[in-house]
Coordinates of C-alpha atoms in Angstrom, one line a residue:
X172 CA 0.0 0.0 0.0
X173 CA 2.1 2.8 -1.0
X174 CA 2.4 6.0 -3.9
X175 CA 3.5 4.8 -6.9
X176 CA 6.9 6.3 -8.0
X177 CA 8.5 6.9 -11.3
X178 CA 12.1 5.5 -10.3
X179 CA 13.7 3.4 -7.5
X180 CA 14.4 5.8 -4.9
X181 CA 18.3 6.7 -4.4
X182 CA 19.9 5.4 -1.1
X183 CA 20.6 7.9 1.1
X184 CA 24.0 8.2 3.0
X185 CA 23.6 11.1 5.5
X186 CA 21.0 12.9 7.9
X187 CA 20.9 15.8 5.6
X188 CA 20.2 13.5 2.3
X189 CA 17.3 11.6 4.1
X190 CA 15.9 15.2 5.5
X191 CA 15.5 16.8 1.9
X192 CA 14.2 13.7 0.6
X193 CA 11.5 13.4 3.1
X194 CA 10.5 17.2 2.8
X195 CA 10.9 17.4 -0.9
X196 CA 10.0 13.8 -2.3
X197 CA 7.9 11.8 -0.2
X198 CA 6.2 14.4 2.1
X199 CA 6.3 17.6 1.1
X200 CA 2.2 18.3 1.8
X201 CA 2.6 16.9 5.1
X202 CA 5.7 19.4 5.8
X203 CA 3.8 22.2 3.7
X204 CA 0.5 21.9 6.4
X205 CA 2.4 21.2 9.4
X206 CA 4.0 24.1 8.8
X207 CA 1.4 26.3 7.9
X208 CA -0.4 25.4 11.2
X209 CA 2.2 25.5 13.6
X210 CA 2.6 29.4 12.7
X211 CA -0.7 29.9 13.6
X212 CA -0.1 30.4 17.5
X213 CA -2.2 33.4 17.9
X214 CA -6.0 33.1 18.6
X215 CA -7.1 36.5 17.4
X216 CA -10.0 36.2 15.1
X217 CA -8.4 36.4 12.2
X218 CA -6.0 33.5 12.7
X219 CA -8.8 31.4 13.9
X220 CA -10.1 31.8 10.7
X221 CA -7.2 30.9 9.0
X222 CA -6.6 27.5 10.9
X223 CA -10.2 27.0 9.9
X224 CA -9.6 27.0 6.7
X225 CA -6.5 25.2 6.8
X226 CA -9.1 22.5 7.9
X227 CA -11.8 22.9 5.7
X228 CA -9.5 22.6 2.8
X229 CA -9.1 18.7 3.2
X230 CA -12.4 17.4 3.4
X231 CA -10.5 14.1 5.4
X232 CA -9.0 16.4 7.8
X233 CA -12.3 18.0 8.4
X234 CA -14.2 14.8 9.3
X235 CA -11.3 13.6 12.0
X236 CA -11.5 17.1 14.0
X237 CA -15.1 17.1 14.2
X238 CA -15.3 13.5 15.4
X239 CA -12.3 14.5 17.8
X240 CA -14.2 17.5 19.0
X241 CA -17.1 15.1 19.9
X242 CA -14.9 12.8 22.4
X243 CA -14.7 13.2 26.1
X244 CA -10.9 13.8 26.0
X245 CA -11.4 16.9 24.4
X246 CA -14.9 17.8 24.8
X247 CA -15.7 17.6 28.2
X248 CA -19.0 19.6 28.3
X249 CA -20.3 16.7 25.6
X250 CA -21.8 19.4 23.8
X251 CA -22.4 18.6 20.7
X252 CA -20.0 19.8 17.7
X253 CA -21.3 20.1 14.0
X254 CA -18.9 22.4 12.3
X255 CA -15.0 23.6 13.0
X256 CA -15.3 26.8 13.5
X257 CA -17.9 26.0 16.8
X258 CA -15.2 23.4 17.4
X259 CA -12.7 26.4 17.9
X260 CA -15.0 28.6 19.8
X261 CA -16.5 25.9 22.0
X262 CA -13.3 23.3 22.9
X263 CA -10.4 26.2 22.3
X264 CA -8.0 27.2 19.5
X265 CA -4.9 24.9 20.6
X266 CA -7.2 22.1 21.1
X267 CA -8.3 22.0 17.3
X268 CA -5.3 22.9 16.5
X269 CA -3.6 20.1 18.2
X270 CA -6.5 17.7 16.5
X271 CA -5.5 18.8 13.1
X272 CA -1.8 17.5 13.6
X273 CA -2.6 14.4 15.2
X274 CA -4.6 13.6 12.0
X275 CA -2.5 15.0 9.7
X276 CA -0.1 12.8 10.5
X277 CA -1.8 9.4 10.9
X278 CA -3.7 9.8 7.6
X279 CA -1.0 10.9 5.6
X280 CA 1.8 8.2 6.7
X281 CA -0.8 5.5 7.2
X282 CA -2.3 6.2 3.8
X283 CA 1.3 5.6 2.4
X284 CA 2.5 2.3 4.4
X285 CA 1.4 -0.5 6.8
X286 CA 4.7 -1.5 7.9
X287 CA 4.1 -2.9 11.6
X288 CA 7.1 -0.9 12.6
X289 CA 4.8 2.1 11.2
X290 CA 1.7 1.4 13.6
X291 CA 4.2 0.3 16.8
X292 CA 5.3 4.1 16.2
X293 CA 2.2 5.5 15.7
X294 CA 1.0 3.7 19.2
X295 CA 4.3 4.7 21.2
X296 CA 3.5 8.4 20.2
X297 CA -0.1 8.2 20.5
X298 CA 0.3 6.8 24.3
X299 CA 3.4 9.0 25.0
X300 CA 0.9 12.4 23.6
X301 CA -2.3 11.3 26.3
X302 CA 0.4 10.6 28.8
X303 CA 1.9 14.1 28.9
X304 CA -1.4 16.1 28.6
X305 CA -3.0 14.4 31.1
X306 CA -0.1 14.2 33.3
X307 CA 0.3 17.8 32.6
X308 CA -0.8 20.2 35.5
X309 CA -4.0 22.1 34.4
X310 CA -2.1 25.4 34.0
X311 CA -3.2 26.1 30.2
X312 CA -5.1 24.9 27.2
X313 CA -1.8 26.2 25.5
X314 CA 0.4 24.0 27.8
X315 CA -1.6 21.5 27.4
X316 CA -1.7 20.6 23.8
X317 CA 2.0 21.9 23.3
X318 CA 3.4 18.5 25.0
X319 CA 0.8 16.2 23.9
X320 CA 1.8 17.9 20.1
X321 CA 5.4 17.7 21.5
X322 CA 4.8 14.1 22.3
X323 CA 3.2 12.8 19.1
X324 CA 6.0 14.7 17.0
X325 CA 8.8 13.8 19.3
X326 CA 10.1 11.0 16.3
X327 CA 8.8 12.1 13.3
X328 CA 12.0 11.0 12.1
X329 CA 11.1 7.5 12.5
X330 CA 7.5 7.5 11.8
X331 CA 8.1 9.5 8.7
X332 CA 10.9 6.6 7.2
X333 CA 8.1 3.6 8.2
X334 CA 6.1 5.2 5.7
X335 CA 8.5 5.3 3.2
X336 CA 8.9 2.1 0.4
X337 CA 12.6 2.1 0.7
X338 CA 15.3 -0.4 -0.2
X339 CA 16.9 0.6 2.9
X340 CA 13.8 0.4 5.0
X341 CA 13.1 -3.2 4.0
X342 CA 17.0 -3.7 5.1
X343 CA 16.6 -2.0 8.2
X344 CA 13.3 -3.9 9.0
X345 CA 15.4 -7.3 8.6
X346 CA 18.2 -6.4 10.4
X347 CA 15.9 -5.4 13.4
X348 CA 14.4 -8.9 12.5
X349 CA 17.4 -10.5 13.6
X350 CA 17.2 -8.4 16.8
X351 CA 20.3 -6.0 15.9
X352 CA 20.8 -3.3 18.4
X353 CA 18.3 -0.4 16.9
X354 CA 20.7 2.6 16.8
X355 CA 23.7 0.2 15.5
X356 CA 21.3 -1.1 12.3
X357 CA 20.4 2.6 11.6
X358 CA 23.8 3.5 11.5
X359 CA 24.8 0.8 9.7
X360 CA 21.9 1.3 7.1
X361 CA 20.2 4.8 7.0
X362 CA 23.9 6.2 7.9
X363 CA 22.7 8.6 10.9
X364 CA 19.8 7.7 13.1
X365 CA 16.4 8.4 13.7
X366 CA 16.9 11.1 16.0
X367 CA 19.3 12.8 13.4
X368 CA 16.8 12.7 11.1
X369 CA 14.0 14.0 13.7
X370 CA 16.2 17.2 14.6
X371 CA 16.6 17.6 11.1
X372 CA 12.9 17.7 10.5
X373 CA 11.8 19.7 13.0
X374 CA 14.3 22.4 11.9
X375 CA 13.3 21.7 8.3
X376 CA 9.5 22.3 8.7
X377 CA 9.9 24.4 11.2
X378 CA 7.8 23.1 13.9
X379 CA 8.8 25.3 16.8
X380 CA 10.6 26.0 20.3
X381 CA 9.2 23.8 22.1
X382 CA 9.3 20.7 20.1
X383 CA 13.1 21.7 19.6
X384 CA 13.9 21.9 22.7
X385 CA 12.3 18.4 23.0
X386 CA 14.4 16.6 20.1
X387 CA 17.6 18.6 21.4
X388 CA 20.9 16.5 22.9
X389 CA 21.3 17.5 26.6
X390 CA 19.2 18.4 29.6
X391 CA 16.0 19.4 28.8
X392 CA 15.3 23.1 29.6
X393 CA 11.8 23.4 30.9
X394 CA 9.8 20.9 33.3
X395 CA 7.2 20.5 29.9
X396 CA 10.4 19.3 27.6
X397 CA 11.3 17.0 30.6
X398 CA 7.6 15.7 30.8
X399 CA 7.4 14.7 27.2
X400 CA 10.6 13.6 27.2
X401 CA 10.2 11.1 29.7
X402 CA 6.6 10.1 28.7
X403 CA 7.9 9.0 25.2
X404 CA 10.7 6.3 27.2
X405 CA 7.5 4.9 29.1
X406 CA 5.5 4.7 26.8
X407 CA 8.4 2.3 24.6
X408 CA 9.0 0.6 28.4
X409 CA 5.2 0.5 29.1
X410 CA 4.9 -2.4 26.0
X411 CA 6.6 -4.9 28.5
X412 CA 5.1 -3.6 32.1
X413 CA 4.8 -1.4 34.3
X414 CA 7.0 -2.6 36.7
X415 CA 11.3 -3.3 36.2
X416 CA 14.6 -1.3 36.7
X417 CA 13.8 1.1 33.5
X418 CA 10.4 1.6 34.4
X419 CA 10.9 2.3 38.0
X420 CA 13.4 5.2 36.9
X421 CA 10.9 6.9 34.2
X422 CA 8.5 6.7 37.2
X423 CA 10.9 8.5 39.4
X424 CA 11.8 11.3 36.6
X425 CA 8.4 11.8 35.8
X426 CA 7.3 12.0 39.6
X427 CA 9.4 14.9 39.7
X428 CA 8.2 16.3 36.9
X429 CA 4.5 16.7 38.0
X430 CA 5.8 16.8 41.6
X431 CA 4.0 13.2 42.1
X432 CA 5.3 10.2 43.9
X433 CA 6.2 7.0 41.4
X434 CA 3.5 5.0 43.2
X435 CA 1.1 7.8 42.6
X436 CA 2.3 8.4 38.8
X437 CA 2.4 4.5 37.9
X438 CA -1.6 4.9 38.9
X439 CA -2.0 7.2 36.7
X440 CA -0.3 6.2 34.1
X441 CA -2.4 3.1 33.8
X442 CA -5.4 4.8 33.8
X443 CA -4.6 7.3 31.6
X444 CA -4.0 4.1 28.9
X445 CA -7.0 3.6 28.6
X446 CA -7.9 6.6 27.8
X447 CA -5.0 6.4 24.9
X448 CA -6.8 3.3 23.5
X449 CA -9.6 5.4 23.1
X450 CA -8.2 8.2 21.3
X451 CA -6.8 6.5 18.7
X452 CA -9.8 4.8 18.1
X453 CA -11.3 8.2 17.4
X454 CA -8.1 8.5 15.6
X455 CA -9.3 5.8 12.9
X456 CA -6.6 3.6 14.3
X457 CA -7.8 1.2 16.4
X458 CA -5.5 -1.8 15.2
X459 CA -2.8 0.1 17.2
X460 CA -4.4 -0.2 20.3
X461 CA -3.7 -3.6 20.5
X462 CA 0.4 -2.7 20.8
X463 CA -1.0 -0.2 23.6
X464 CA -0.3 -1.5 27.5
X465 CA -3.0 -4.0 28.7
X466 CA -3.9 -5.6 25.6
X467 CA -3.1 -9.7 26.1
X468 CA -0.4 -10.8 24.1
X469 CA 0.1 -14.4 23.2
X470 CA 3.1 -15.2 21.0
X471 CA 4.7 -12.4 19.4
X472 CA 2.8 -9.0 18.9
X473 CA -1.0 -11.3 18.5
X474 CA -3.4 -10.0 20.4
X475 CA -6.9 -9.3 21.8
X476 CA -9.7 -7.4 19.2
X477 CA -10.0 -4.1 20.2
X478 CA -13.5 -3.6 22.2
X479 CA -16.5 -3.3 19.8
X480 CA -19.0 0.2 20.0
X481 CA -21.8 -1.6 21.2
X482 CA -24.2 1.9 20.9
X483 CA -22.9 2.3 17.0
X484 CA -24.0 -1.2 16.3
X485 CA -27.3 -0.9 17.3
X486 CA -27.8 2.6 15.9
X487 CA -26.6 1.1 12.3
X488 CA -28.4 -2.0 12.8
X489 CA -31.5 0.8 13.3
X490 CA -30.9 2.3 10.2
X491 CA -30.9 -0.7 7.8
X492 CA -33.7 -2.1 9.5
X493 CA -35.5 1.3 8.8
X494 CA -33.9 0.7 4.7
X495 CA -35.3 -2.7 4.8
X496 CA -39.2 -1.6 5.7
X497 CA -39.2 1.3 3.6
X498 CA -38.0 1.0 -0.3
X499 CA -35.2 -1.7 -0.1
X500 CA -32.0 0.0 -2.3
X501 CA -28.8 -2.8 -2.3
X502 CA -26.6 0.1 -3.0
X503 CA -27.7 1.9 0.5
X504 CA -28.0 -1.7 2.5
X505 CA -24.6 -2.8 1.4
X506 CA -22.9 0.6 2.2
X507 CA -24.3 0.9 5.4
X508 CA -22.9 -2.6 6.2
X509 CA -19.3 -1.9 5.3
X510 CA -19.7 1.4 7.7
X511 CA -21.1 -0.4 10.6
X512 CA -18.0 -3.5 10.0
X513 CA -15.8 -1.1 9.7
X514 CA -16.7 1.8 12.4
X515 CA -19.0 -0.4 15.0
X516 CA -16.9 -4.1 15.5
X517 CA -13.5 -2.4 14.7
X518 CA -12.0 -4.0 11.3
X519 CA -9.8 -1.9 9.7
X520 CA -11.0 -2.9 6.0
X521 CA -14.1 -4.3 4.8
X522 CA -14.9 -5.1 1.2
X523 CA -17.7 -6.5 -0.4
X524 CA -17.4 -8.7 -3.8
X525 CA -20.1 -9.2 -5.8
X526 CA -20.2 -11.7 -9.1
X527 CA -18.6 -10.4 -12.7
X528 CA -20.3 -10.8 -15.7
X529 CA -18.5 -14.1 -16.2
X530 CA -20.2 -15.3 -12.7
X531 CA -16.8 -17.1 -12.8
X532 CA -15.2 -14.6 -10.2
X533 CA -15.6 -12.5 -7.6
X534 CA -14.5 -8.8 -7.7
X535 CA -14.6 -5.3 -5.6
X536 CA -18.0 -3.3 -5.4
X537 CA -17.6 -1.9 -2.3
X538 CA -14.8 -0.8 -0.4
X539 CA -14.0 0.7 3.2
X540 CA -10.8 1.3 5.2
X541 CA -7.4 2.4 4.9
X542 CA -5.4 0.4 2.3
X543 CA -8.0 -0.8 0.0
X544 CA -7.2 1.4 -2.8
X545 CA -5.0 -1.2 -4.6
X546 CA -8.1 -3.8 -4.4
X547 CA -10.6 -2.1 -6.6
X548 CA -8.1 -3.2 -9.7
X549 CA -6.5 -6.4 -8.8
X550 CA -9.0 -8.0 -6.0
X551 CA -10.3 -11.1 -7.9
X552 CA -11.3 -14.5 -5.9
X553 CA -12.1 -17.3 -7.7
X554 CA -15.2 -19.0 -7.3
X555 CA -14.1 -22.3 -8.0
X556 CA -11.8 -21.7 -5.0
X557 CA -8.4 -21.9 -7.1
X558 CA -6.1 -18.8 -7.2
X559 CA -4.1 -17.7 -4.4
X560 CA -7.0 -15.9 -2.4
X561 CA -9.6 -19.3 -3.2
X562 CA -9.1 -20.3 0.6
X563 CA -10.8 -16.7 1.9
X564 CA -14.0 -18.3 -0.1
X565 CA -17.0 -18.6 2.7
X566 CA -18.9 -21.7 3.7
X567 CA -22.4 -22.0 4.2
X568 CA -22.3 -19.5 6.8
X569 CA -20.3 -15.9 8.2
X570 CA -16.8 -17.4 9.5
X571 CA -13.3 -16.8 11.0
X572 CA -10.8 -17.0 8.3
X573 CA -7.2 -17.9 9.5
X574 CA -5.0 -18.6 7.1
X575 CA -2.1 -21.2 6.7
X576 CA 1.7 -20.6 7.4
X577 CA 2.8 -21.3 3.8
X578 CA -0.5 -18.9 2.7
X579 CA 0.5 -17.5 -0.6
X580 CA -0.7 -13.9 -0.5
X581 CA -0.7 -11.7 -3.4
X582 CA 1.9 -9.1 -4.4
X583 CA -0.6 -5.5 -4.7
X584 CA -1.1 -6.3 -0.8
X585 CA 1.1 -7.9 1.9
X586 CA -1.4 -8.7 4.0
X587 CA -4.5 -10.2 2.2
X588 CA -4.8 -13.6 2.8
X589 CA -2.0 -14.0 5.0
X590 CA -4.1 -12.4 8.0
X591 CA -6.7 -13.4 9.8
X592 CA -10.2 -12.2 8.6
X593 CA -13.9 -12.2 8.8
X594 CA -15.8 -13.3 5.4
X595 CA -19.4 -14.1 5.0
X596 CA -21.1 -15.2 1.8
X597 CA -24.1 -13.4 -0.3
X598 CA -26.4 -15.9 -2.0
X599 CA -28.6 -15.8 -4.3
X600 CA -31.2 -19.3 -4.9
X601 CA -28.5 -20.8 -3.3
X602 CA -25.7 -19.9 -5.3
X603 CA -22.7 -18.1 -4.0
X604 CA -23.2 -14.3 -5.4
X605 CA -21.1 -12.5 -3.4
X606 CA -18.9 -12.2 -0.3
X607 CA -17.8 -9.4 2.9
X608 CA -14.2 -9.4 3.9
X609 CA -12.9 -7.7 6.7
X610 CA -9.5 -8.1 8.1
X611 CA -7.1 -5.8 10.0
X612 CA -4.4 -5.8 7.9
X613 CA -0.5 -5.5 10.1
X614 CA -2.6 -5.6 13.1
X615 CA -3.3 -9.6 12.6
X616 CA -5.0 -10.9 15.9
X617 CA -7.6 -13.1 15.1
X618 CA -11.2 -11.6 15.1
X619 CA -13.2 -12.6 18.7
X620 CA -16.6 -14.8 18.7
X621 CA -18.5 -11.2 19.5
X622 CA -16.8 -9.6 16.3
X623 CA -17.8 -12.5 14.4
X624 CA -21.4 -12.2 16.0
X625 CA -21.6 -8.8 15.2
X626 CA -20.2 -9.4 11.2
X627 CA -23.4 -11.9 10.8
X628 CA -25.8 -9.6 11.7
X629 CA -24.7 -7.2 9.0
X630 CA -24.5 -10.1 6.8
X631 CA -27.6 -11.1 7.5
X632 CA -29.4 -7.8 6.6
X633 CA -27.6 -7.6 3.3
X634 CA -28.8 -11.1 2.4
X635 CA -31.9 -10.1 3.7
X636 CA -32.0 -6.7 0.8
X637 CA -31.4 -9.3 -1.9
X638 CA -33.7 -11.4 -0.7
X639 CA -36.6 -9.1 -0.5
X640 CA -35.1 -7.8 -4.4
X641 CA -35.3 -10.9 -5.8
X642 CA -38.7 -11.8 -4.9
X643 CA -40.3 -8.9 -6.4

């Protein structure tokens, strides 16, 4: 899942080379916007109305802030928020402002790459942002949202290679494979490291102060650089306890940061995780959550499905039923069933596949998620269950689909077929017609029994539509 490029991209061989090439090549709107809304730090009308329409220019961007402006963590009073500039007025400048970053930069480097090193990153900073805002004392909203930015951009360096479709990203991913020290494989590879190539960043898109004096070698030279600084190493020691040498110190530093004791902060961090889970949920994320502290890990990074939204479900269960006893339309049924898969029992992509012309195969008509641009070409099942995607071909009824060791895959995605995944079958006077997929791509825990109770309703009401359709 990444941009198409023209030529192989050069191999870089110092921090400055890998700098300009992230700024220049690979992502110079995300450095353009980032830019552009970090200079808006003054909350007089008439910047407000030009971080709103920073905002309104990307209809994507828009979507996120208004969902983020609806969640407790920002929006306390629950009031309800329908537009961004109420979102300004109503949860605060440096809160919308520090929404529009946080999505900036998971939708543009998650629509680009999938790498699981990408999404462990994206969780680290995620946790390490909700960490130091809410350890934060309450003394501004500027304060605030400067270290939970400060936090979430603390290793753009990193996050910002992930996303890249490098040779020497693939080399670095198999060296760190083969569990070679971290800084000694970027060395080794990239030539610098990845906070050489943050510090360049931050300088290159200017992103501030603050965030500088975050990134910078030596003692950190405010209590809020400290804060972040120390919230970023527990959330990477937080991924194997709460509790060990390491830990204990972070605990220490970042008592002494808030002016808490470690027993006092260690409570609060683990609440405060939760809270992170939920966040980037609302983030459109929630496969990282699983990589977040207090997920159950089995063997390697497997885990627990993330929990379901119960209320959603029902509410889009309401509205097909509502479909179904009015005028029946297949188009409306089946789009509302990839939103509630998708949205309300947390799969990252859904797709639906009806028959082609041939009624030989199965291909793409509807599509949700992140990373299912390069299906609406290529996706083809066959319904005679050959091919390399044949074993994702339902039975009788809605089912968990894990695959093989040896599965084969296909090369326009790394992860279909060789993931776990709901599928459920369309029929039509018994014949297979049609199929939903649903999988969460790097993310690959297995779906739970409620997930997969959940898929078959949705199923069931698309079945249902053609059902009703066919009889008329």
């Amino acid at each position: 899942m990444t941009n198409e490029k023209q030529s192989t991209p050069p191999r870089m061989n110092s921090t400055q080379a890998w700098v300009t090439y992230l700024s220049k090549v690979e992502l110079p709107v995300l450095a353009n916007t980032l830019r552009r809304i970090n200079e808006l730090t003054d909350s007089r009308n008439s910047t407000v109305n030009e971080l709103a329409n920073v905002i309104l220019n990307d209809a994507q961007l828009t979507s996120q802030v208004l969902r983020l402006s609806n969640t407790v963590f920002y929006n306390q009073t629950r009031t309800q928020v329908s537009t961004v500039s109420r979102a300004i007025t109503l949860i605060g400048f440096d809160a919308v402002k520090s929404m529009a970053i946080s999505s900036l930069i998971v939708d543009t480097l998650l629509q680009r790459n999938d790498r699981p090193h990408l999404l462990r990153c994206l969780a680290r900073a995620i946790h390490a942002a909700v960490q130091a805002r809410s350890l934060m004392s309450k003394r501004n909203e500027t304060a605030l949202e400067e270290v939970f930015i400060g936090a979430l951009l603390m290793n753009i360096g990193e996050l910002a290679f992930w996303s890249c479709e490098t040779q020497q990203a693939t080399e670095l991913e198999e060296r760190l494979r083969l569990d070679e020290p971290p800084v000694e494989a970027q060395k080794s590879v990239l030539h610098t490291t990845f906070t050489e190539i943050t510090r360049g960043l931050v300088e290159a898109w200017s992103l501030g102060p603050f965030i500088r004096d975050v990134v910078s070698p030596g003692q950190a030279n405010s209590a809020a650089s400290s804060l972040v600084r120390n919230s970023a190493e527990m959330a990477r020691l937080s991924e194997q306890g709460w509790s060990g040498p390491e830990m204990n110190k972070v605990l220490e530093q970042l008592g002494r940061d808030i002016g808490e004791s470690p027993a006092v902060v260690r409570d609060q961090l683990k609440v405060n995780a939760s809270e992170a889970t939920r966040v980037a949920v609302s983030l459109g994320i929630p496969q990282v959550t699983a990589m977040m502290p207090g997920a159950e890990r089995g063997s390697g990074d497997a885990a627990r499905a993330p929990d379901m939204d119960a209320e959603l479900q029902l509410e889009i269960l309401r509205e097909l039923s509502q479909c179904l006893t009015e005028k029946p339309d297949i188009n409306e049924v089946c789009q509302l069933v990839i939103e509630g898969i998708h949205r309300s029992i947390g799969m990252q992509r859904v797709a639906l596949l009806m028959s082609d012309r041939t009624g030989n195969e199965l291909v793409p008509r509807k599509l949700g998620g992140r990373g299912t641009e390069e299906w609406r070409g290529n996706l083809v099942i066959q319904k005679d269950g050959t091919g390399p995607l044949g074993s994702l071909l339902p039975l009788a009824h809605c089912t968990i689909y894990e695959p093989e060791p040896a599965s084969e895959g296909v090369p326009y995605d790394r992860w279909l077929g060789k993931v776990p995944a709901l599928t459920g079958p369309i029929t039509a006077n018994g014949r297979l017609v049609g199929l939903f997929y649903a999988d969460n791509a790097a993310c690959a825990y297995v779906p739970s029994k409620e997930q997969l109770a959940a898929f078959g309703h949705f199923i069931r009401n698309a079945q249902l539509c053609l059902t009703l359709l066919s009889s008329r």
